[in-house]
XYZ file of C-alpha atoms in Angstrom:
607
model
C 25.594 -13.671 -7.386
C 26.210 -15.997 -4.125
C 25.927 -14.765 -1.324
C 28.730 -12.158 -0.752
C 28.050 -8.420 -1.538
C 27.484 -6.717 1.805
C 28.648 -3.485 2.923
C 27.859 -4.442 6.657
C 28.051 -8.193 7.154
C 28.154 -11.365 5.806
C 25.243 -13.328 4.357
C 23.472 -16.407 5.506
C 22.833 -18.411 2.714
C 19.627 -21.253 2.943
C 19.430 -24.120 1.327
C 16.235 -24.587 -0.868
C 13.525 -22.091 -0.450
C 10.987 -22.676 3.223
C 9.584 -19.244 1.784
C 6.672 -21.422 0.304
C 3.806 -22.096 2.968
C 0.666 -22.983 0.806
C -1.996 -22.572 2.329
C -1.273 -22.277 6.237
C -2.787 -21.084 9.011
C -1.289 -19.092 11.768
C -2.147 -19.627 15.450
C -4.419 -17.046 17.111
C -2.862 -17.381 20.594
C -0.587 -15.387 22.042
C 0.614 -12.046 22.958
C -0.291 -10.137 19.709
C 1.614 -7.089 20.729
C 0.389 -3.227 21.869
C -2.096 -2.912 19.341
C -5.091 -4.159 20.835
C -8.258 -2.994 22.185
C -8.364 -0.571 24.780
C -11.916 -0.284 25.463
C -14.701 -2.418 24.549
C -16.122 -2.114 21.085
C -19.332 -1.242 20.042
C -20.934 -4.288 17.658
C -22.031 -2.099 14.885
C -22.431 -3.066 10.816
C -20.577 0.244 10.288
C -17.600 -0.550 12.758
C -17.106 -4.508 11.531
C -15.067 -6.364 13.630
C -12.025 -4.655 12.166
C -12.043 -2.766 15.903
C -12.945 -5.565 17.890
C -9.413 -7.454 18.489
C -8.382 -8.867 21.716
C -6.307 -6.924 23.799
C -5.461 -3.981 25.415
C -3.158 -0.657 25.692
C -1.084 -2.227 28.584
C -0.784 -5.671 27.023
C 2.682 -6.770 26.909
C 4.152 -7.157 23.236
C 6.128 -10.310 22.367
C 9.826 -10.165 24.348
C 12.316 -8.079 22.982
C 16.018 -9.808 23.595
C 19.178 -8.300 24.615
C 22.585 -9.219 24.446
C 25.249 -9.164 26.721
C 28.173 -10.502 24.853
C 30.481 -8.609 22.784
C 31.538 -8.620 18.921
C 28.836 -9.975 16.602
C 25.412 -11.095 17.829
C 23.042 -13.492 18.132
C 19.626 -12.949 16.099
C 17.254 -12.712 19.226
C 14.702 -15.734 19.063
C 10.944 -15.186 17.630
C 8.214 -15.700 20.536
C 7.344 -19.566 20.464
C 3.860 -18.933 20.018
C 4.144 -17.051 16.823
C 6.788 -19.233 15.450
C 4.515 -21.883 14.120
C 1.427 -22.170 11.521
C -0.983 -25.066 10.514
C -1.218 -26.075 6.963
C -4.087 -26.724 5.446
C -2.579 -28.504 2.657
C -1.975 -31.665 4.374
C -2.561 -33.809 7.130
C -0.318 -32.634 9.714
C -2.263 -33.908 12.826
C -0.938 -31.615 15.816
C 2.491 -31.198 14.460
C 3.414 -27.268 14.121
C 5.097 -26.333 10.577
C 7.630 -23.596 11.809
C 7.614 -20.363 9.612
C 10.509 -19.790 7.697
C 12.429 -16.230 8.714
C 14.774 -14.441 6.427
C 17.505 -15.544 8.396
C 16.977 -19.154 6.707
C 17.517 -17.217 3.361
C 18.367 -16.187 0.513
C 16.081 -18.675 -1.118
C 16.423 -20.436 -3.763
C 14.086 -19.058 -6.461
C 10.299 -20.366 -6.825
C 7.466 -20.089 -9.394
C 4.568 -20.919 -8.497
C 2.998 -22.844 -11.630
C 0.302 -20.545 -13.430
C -3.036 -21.731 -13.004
C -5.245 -19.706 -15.910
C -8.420 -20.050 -14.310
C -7.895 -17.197 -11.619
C -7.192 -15.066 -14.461
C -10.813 -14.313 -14.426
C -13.415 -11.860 -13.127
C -11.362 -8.835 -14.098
C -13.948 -7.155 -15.220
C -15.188 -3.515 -13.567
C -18.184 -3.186 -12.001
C -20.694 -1.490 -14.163
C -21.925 2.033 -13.025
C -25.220 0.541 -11.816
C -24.060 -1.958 -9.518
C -25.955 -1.485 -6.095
C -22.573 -1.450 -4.491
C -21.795 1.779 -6.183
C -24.620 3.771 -5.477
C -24.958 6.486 -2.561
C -28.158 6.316 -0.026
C -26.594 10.016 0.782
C -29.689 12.933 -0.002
C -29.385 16.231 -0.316
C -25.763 17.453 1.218
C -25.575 14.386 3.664
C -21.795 13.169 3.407
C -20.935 10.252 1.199
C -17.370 8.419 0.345
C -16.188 9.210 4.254
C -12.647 8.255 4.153
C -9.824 8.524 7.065
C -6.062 8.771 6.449
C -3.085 9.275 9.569
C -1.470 12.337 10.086
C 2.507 12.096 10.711
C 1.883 11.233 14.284
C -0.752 9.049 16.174
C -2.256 12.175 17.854
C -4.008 13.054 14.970
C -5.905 11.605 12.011
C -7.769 13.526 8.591
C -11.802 12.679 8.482
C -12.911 13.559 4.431
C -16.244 13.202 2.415
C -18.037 14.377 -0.453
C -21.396 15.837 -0.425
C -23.614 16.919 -3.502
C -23.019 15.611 -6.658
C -20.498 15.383 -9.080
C -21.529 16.513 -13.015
C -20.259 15.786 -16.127
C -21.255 17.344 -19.737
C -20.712 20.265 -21.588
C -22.123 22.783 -19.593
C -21.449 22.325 -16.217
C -21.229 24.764 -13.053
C -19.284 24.003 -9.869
C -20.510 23.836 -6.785
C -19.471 26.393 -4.209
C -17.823 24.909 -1.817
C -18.100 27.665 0.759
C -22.387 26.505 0.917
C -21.560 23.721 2.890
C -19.551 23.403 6.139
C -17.056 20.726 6.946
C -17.858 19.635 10.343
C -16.576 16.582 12.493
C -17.945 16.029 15.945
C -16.547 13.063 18.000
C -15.609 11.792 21.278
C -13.871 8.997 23.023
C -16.000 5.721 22.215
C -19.463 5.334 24.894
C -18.765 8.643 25.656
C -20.656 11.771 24.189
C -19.007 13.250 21.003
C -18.493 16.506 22.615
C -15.553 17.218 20.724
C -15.870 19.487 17.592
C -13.456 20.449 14.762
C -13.904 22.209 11.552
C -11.744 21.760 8.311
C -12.223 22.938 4.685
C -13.766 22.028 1.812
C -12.954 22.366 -2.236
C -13.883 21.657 -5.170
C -11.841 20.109 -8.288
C -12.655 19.687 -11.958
C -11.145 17.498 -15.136
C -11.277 19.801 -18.480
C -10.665 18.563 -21.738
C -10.230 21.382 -24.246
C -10.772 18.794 -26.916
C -14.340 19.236 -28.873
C -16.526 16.297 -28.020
C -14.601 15.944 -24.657
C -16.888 15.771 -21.192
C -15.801 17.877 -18.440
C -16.702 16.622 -15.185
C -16.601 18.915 -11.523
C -16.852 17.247 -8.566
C -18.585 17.236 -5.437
C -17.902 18.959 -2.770
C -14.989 17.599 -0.853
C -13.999 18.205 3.078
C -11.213 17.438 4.839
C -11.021 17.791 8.589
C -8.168 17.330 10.501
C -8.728 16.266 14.289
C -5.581 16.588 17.000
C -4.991 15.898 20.493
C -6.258 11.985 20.302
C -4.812 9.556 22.468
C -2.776 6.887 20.875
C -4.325 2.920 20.673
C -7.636 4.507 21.624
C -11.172 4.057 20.009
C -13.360 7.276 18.860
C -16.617 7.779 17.151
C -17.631 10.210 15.158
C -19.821 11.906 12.223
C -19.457 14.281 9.733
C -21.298 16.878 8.123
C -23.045 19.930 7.933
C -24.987 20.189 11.619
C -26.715 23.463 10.228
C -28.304 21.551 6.740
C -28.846 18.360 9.359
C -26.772 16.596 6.832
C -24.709 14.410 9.491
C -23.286 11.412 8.477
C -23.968 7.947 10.497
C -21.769 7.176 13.352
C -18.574 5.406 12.884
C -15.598 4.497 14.573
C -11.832 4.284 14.571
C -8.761 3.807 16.612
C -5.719 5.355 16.868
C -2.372 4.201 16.186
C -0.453 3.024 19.479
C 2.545 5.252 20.425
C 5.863 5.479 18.652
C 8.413 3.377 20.561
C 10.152 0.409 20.169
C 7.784 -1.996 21.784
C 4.383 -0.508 19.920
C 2.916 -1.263 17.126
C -0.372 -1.896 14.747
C -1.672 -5.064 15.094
C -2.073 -6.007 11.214
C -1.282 -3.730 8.165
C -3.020 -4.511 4.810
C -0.798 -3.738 1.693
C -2.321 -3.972 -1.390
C -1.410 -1.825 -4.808
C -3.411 -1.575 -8.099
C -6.894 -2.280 -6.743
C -9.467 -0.539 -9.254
C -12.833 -1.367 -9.012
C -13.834 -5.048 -10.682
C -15.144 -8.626 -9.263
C -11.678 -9.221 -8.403
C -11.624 -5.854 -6.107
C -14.355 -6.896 -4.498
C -13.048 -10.504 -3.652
C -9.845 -8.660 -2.639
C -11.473 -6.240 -0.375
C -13.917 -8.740 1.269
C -10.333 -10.616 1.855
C -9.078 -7.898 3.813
C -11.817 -6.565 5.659
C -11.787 -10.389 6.750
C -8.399 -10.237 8.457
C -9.359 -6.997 10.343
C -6.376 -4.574 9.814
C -5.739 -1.834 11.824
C -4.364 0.315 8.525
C -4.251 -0.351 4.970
C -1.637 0.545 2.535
C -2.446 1.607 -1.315
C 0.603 1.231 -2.935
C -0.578 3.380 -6.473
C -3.532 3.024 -8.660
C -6.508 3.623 -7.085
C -9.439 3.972 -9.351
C -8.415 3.063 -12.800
C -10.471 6.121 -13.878
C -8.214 6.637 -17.067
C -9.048 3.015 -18.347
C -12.241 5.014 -20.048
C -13.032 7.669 -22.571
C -15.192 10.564 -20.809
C -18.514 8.997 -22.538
C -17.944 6.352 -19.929
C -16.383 3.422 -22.570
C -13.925 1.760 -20.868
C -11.672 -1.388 -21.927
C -8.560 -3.270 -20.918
C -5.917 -1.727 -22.346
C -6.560 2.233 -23.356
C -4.054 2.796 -25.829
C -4.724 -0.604 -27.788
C -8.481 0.375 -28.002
C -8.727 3.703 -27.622
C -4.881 4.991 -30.099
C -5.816 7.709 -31.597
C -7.470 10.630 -28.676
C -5.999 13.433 -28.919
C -5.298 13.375 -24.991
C -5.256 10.729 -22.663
C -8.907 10.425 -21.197
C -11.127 9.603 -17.942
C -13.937 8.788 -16.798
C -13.620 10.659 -13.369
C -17.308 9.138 -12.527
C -15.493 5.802 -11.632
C -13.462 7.610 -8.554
C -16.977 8.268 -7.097
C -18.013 4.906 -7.606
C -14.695 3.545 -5.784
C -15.288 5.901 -3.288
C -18.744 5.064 -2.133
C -17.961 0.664 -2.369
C -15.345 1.476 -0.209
C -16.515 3.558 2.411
C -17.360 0.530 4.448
C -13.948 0.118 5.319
C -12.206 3.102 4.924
C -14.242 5.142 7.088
C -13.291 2.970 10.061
C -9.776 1.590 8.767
C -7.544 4.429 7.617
C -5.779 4.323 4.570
C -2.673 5.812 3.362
C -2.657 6.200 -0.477
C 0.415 6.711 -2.621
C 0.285 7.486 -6.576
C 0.658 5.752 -9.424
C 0.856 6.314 -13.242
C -2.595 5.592 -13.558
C -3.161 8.758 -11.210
C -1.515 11.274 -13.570
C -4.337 12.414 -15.486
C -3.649 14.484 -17.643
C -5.772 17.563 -18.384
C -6.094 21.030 -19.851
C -2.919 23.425 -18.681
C -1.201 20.662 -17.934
C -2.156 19.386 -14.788
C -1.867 15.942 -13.538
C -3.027 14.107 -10.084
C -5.437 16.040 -9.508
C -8.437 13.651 -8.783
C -5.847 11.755 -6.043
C -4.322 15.345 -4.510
C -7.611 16.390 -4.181
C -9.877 13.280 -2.872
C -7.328 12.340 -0.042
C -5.794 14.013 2.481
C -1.675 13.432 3.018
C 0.276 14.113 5.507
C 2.875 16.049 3.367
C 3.222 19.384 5.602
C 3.508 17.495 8.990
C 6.367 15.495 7.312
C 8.168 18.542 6.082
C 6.824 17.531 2.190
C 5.980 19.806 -0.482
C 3.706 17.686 -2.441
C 1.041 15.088 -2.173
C 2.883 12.358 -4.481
C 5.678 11.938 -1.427
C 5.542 12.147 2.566
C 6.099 10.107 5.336
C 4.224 9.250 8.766
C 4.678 6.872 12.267
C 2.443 3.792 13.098
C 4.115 2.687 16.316
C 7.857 1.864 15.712
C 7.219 1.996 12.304
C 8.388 5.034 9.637
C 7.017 4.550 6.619
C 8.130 6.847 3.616
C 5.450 7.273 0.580
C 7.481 8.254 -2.308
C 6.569 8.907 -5.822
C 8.011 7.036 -8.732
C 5.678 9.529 -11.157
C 7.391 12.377 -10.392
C 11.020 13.569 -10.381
C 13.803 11.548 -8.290
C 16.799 12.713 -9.333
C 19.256 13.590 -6.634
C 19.087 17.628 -7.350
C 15.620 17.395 -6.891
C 12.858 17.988 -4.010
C 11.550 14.708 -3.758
C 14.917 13.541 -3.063
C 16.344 16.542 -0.737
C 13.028 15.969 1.220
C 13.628 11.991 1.742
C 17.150 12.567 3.225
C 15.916 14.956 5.994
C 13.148 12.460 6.590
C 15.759 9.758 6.635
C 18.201 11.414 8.640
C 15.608 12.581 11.595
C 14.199 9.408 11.923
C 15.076 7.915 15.816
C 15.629 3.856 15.116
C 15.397 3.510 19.005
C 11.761 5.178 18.715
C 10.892 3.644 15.399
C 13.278 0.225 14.422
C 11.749 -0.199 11.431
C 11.938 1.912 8.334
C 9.109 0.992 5.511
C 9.498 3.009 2.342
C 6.586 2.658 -0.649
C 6.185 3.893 -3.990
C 4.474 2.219 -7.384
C 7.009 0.979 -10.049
C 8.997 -1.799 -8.527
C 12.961 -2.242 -9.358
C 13.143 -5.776 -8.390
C 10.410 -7.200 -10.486
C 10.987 -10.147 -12.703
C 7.991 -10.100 -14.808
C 8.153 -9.113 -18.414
C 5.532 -6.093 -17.887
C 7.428 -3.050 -16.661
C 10.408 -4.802 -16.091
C 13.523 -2.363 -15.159
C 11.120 0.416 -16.215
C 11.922 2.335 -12.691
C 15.406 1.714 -13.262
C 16.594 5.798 -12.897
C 14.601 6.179 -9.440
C 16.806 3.001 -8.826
C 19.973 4.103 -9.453
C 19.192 7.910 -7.950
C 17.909 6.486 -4.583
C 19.279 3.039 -3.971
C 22.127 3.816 -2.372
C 20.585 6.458 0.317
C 17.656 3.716 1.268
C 20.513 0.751 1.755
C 23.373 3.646 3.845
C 19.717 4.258 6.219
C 19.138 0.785 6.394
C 15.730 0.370 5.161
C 14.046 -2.496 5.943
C 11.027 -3.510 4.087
C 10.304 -1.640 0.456
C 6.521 -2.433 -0.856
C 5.584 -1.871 -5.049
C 2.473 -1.929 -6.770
C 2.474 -2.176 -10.633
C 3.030 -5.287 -11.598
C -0.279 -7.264 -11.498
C 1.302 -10.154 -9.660
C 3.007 -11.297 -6.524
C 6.834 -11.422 -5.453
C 9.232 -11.303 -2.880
C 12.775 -11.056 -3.126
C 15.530 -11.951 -1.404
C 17.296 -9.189 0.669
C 19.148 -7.985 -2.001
C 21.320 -4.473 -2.667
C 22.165 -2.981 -6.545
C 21.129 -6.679 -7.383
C 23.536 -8.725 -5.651
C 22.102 -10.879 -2.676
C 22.847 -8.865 0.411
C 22.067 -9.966 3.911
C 21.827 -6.154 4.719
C 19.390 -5.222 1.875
C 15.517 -4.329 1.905
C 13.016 -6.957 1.429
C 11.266 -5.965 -1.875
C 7.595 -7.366 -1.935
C 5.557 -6.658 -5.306
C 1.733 -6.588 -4.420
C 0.582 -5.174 -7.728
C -2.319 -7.789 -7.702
C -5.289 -5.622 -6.542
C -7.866 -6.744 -8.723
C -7.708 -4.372 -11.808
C -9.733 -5.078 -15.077
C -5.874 -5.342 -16.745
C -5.468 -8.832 -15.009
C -2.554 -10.561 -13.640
C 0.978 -10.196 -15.323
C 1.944 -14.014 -16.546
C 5.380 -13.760 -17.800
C 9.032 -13.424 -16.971
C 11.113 -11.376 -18.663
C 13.877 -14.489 -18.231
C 11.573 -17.036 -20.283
C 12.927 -17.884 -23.903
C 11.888 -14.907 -25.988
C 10.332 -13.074 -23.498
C 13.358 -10.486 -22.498
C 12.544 -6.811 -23.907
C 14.201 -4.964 -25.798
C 16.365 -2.127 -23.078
C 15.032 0.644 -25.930
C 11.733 -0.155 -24.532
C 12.568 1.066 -21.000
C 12.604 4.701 -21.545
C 12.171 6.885 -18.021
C 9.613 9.695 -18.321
C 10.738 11.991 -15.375
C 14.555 11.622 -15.910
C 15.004 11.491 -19.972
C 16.840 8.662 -21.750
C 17.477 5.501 -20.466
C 18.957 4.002 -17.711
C 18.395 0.355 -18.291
C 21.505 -1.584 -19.493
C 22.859 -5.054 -19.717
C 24.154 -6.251 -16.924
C 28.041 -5.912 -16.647
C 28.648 -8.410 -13.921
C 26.805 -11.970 -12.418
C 25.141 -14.752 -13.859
C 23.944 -12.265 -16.345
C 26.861 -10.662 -17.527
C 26.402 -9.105 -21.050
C 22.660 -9.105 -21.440
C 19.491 -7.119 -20.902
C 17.945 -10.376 -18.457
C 18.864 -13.180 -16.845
C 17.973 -16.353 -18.520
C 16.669 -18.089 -15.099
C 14.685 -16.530 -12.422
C 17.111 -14.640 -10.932
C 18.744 -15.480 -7.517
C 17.518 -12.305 -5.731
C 13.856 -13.042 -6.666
C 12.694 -15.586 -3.669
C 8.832 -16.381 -4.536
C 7.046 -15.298 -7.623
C 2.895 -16.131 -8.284
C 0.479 -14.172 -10.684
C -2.504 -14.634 -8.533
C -4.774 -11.431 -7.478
C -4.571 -10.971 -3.363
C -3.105 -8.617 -0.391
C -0.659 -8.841 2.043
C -0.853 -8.351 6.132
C 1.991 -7.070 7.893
C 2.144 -7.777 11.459
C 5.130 -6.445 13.287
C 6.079 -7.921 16.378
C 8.670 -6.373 18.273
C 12.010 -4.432 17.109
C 13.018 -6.907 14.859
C 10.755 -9.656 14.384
C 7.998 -8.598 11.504
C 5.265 -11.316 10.049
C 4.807 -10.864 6.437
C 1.582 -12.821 5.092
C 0.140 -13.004 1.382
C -3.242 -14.066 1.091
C -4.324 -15.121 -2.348
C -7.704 -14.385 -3.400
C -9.192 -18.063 -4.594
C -7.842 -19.197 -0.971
C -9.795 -19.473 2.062
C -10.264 -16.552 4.351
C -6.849 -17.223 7.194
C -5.249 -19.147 4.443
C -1.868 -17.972 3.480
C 0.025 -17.860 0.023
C 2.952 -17.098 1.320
C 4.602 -16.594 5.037
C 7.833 -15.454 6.284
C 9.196 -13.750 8.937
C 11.353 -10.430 7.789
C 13.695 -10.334 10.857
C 16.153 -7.253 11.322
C 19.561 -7.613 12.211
C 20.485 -3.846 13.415
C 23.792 -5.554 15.171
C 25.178 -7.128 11.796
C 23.676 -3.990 9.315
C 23.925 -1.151 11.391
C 22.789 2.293 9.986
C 25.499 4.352 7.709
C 26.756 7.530 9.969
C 25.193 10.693 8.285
């Protein structure tokens, strides 16, 4: 492949990979950008210390550059103070390992050797677990969640109160018995501020005998507008009337849209479910204090079980012969109420995955995610729930759907080049896009299965020049190389598989370029588009067959270890991409690099 292949300038080619920092720490110092602390926090169990960040609304970010010469430019420098970590591998005394940007790249391709013991602990937390269970009585809300609208003005407050049932004879609640109710107020002032939202109901049906159909609790959502951006509120939820109010908790807004404002740290994690290694996962990033997370598909893992609440591994190798794939829906309660902790201060923005679908009587899928989260599909001119798009700071970040149709005559796809085309890169610089099934994964499970949404989108995220594309999936780690229709390309996204939540299906272990291990294209088929998609290669290193029989050159850093990734964007085109692994130390890195955009050399395709 080399290093040749670009539509918009010419590559920068490394030598040997610096993509690799085991175990480093970053210094703390520093300007840490716009995304600080604007008033003092409260020190509450319920708040964490996710809220309680140094600095302030009118800090200064880290420098922006700008250039004054002519013809091709410079890549602007990265701050000093952010340009360096400490390693905790080795004895380094005061000396300052740099981080490695992309600009050093592409890199030659690691492995990280496999290390079987941290395979473990993939096992779901059983239904009695204290960390499972509600305190909530009566109507009082439980599972209080909080997701971003389109804009940092507003944000969606949701909860569940009553119980859910499952059986054969079951009744719904009515969700009209309880209001949804969210008063709040500028932190250490009074919550004088009130807004109402609306409430529903959803059930799973089975119209299988010996099926159990489940109906949920009641579920709110409540939309509040109007909020100041980078600014802390409290608040609680509820039903004032049945004195079911929820405890007080907090949250801050996102800063501003504009080129010099953004989040301090974004968590990205995908395929999280609900076992030991969650909960290691989760205590890792509630540890680095992130001021939004990112759930890149599979949330619950609800369909891992039969409706009697028998779960296992793998469904279809235990479970072959049901005459409809099953869930236990009980299991998105319990993920629900462990996390409340941290989403009901840290909001998260959820996108679907195939373990979402769900199928049920009349067809219906996605129902449990559509209806337990709120999106903001309308404010970003979306029909659905399964794609949409929102700002943090100078950040646009598109949520799209590998689960549902792609192709270029359809919605999803009409939708994402409006969103594409309105976007302002002097407002936001950097374009994020997400979605579940990766097309740059080198790991023998899934591998090329998202080929179609490849080859129907590829082309309209590379002519917008998106910058950073995050997968779920795969139950491992990898970055890639910038790469484009895979050939290294200095103008290409950044793909970043983070597939390695912590689900009871454990880690993914091999590579679809070991002896033996390439499958068979016939086992590739796409579900949304029909046939296939996924050929042998006609051109490259390898030319004539299905995989390559190396890692392949566009694949930087590869590591099937369960962990989550922070994202902290500096300025317009500086961005700090860390990977924490799980069995590391809290701070300690897996991998470090800084993503760096080069808007002068890979300018934006006219529309």
């Amino acid at each position: 492949m080399g290093c040749g292949g670009s539509r918009r300038g010419s590559a920068r080619c490394g030598t040997g990979s610096r993509g690799v920092r085991r175990g480093s720490k970053r210094l703390r110092s520093g300007s840490r950008g716009e995304g600080g602390m604007g008033e003092e926090g409260p020190h509450s169990p319920s708040m964490d210390c996710t809220l309680c960040s140094e600095g302030s609304p009118d800090s200064s970010p880290p420098p922006a550059t700008n250039s004054t010469s002519t013809g091709a430019l410079p890549p602007p420098p990265i701050p000093p103070v952010l340009y360096f970590s400490l390693s905790s591998d080795a004895d380094y005394g005061d000396y300052q390992v740099p981080i490695p940007t992309t600009l050093d790249g592409p890199f030659k391709p690691v492995t990280v050797p496999l290390d079987q013991t941290f395979r473990g602990n993939a096992v779901d937390l059983p239904h009695t677990d204290p960390l499972l269970q509600t305190t909530a009585q009566g109507f009082q809300p439980q599972q209080i969640s909080l997701s971003l609208s389109a804009s940092h003005h507003s944000v969606s407050i949701s909860w569940i109160t009553g119980e859910f049932q499952i059986g054969d004879n079951i009744e719904p609640l009515d969700p009209n018995s309880v209001a949804s109710v969210v008063r709040y107020g500028r932190f250490r002032r009074s919550m004088s501020h009130r807004a109402t939202g609306y409430s529903l109901v959803y059930s799973q049906l089975y119209p299988f005998e010996g099926l159990q159909n489940y109906t949920s609790g009641i579920i709110h959502h409540v939309r509040l507008t109007g909020l100041r951006p980078n600014t802390l509120y409290q608040y609680e939820c509820g039903d004032p009337s049945l004195s079911a109010m929820s405890d007080v908790h907090y949250f801050r807004t996102m800063p501003v849209s504009g080129p010099k404002s953004y989040p301090n740290r974004i968590a990205v994690v995908g395929d999280l479910g609900l076992s030991y290694n969650t909960t290691s996962t989760v205590d890792h990033i509630t540890s680095n204090h992130p001021d939004l997370i990112l759930l890149v598909g599979d949330v619950s893992y609800a369909n891992l079980y039969l409706t009697n609440g028998t779960g296992a591994d793998c469904y279809s190798c235990a479970f072959p012969n049901t005459p409809i794939h099953e869930t236990y829906q009980p299991r998105w309660d319990f993920w629900g109420r462990y996390m409340q902790p941290l989403i009901s201060s840290v909001p998260i923005m959820i996108i679907e995955g195939n373990h979402d679908i769900e199928p049920q009587a009349e067809n219906q899928t996605f129902v449990a995610y559509s209806s337990r989260f709120a999106f903001p599909s309308e404010e970003s001119g979306s029909s659905s729930t399964l794609y949409y798009s929102f700002n943090a700071g100078g950040i646009h970040f598109m949520m799209l759907g590998s689960s549902t149709s792609y192709d270029k005559s359809g919605d999803q796809y009409k939708w994402l080049e409006r969103d594409l085309a309105s976007v302002d890169r002097e407002v936001t610089p950097w374009l994020v896009a997400t979605w579940h099934a990766p097309w740059y994964s080198t790991y023998k499970a899934h591998y090329r299965e998202a080929e179609c949404m490849r080859v129907e989108m590829e082309d309209l995220l590379y002519k917008y020049g998106v910058d950073i594309v995050f997968n779920g999936h795969v139950h491992a780690y990898e970055r890639s190389n910038r790469v484009y229709n895979y050939t290294l390309d200095p103008c290409g996204p950044v793909y970043i598989t983070v597939g390695d939540g912590g689900n009871r299906e454990k880690t993914a272990i091999t590579h679809a370029d070991e002896p033996g291990q390439c499958p068979e294209p016939s086992t590739t088929p796409d579900d949304f588009m029909g046939g296939f998609c996924a050929f042998n290669f006609t051109s490259g290193p390898a030319a004539g067959n299905f995989c390559w029989d190396r890692q392949p050159d566009y694949s930087a850093l590869r590591e099937s270890s369960f962990g989550h990734g922070i994202l902290e964007v500096k300025n317009e085109t500086h961005a700090l991409w860390i990977w924490h692994r799980n069995q590391d130390f809290y701070g300690s890195a897996g991998d470090e690099i800084y993503i760096v955009r080069q808007p002068q050399n890979c300018p934006p395709s006219a529309t």
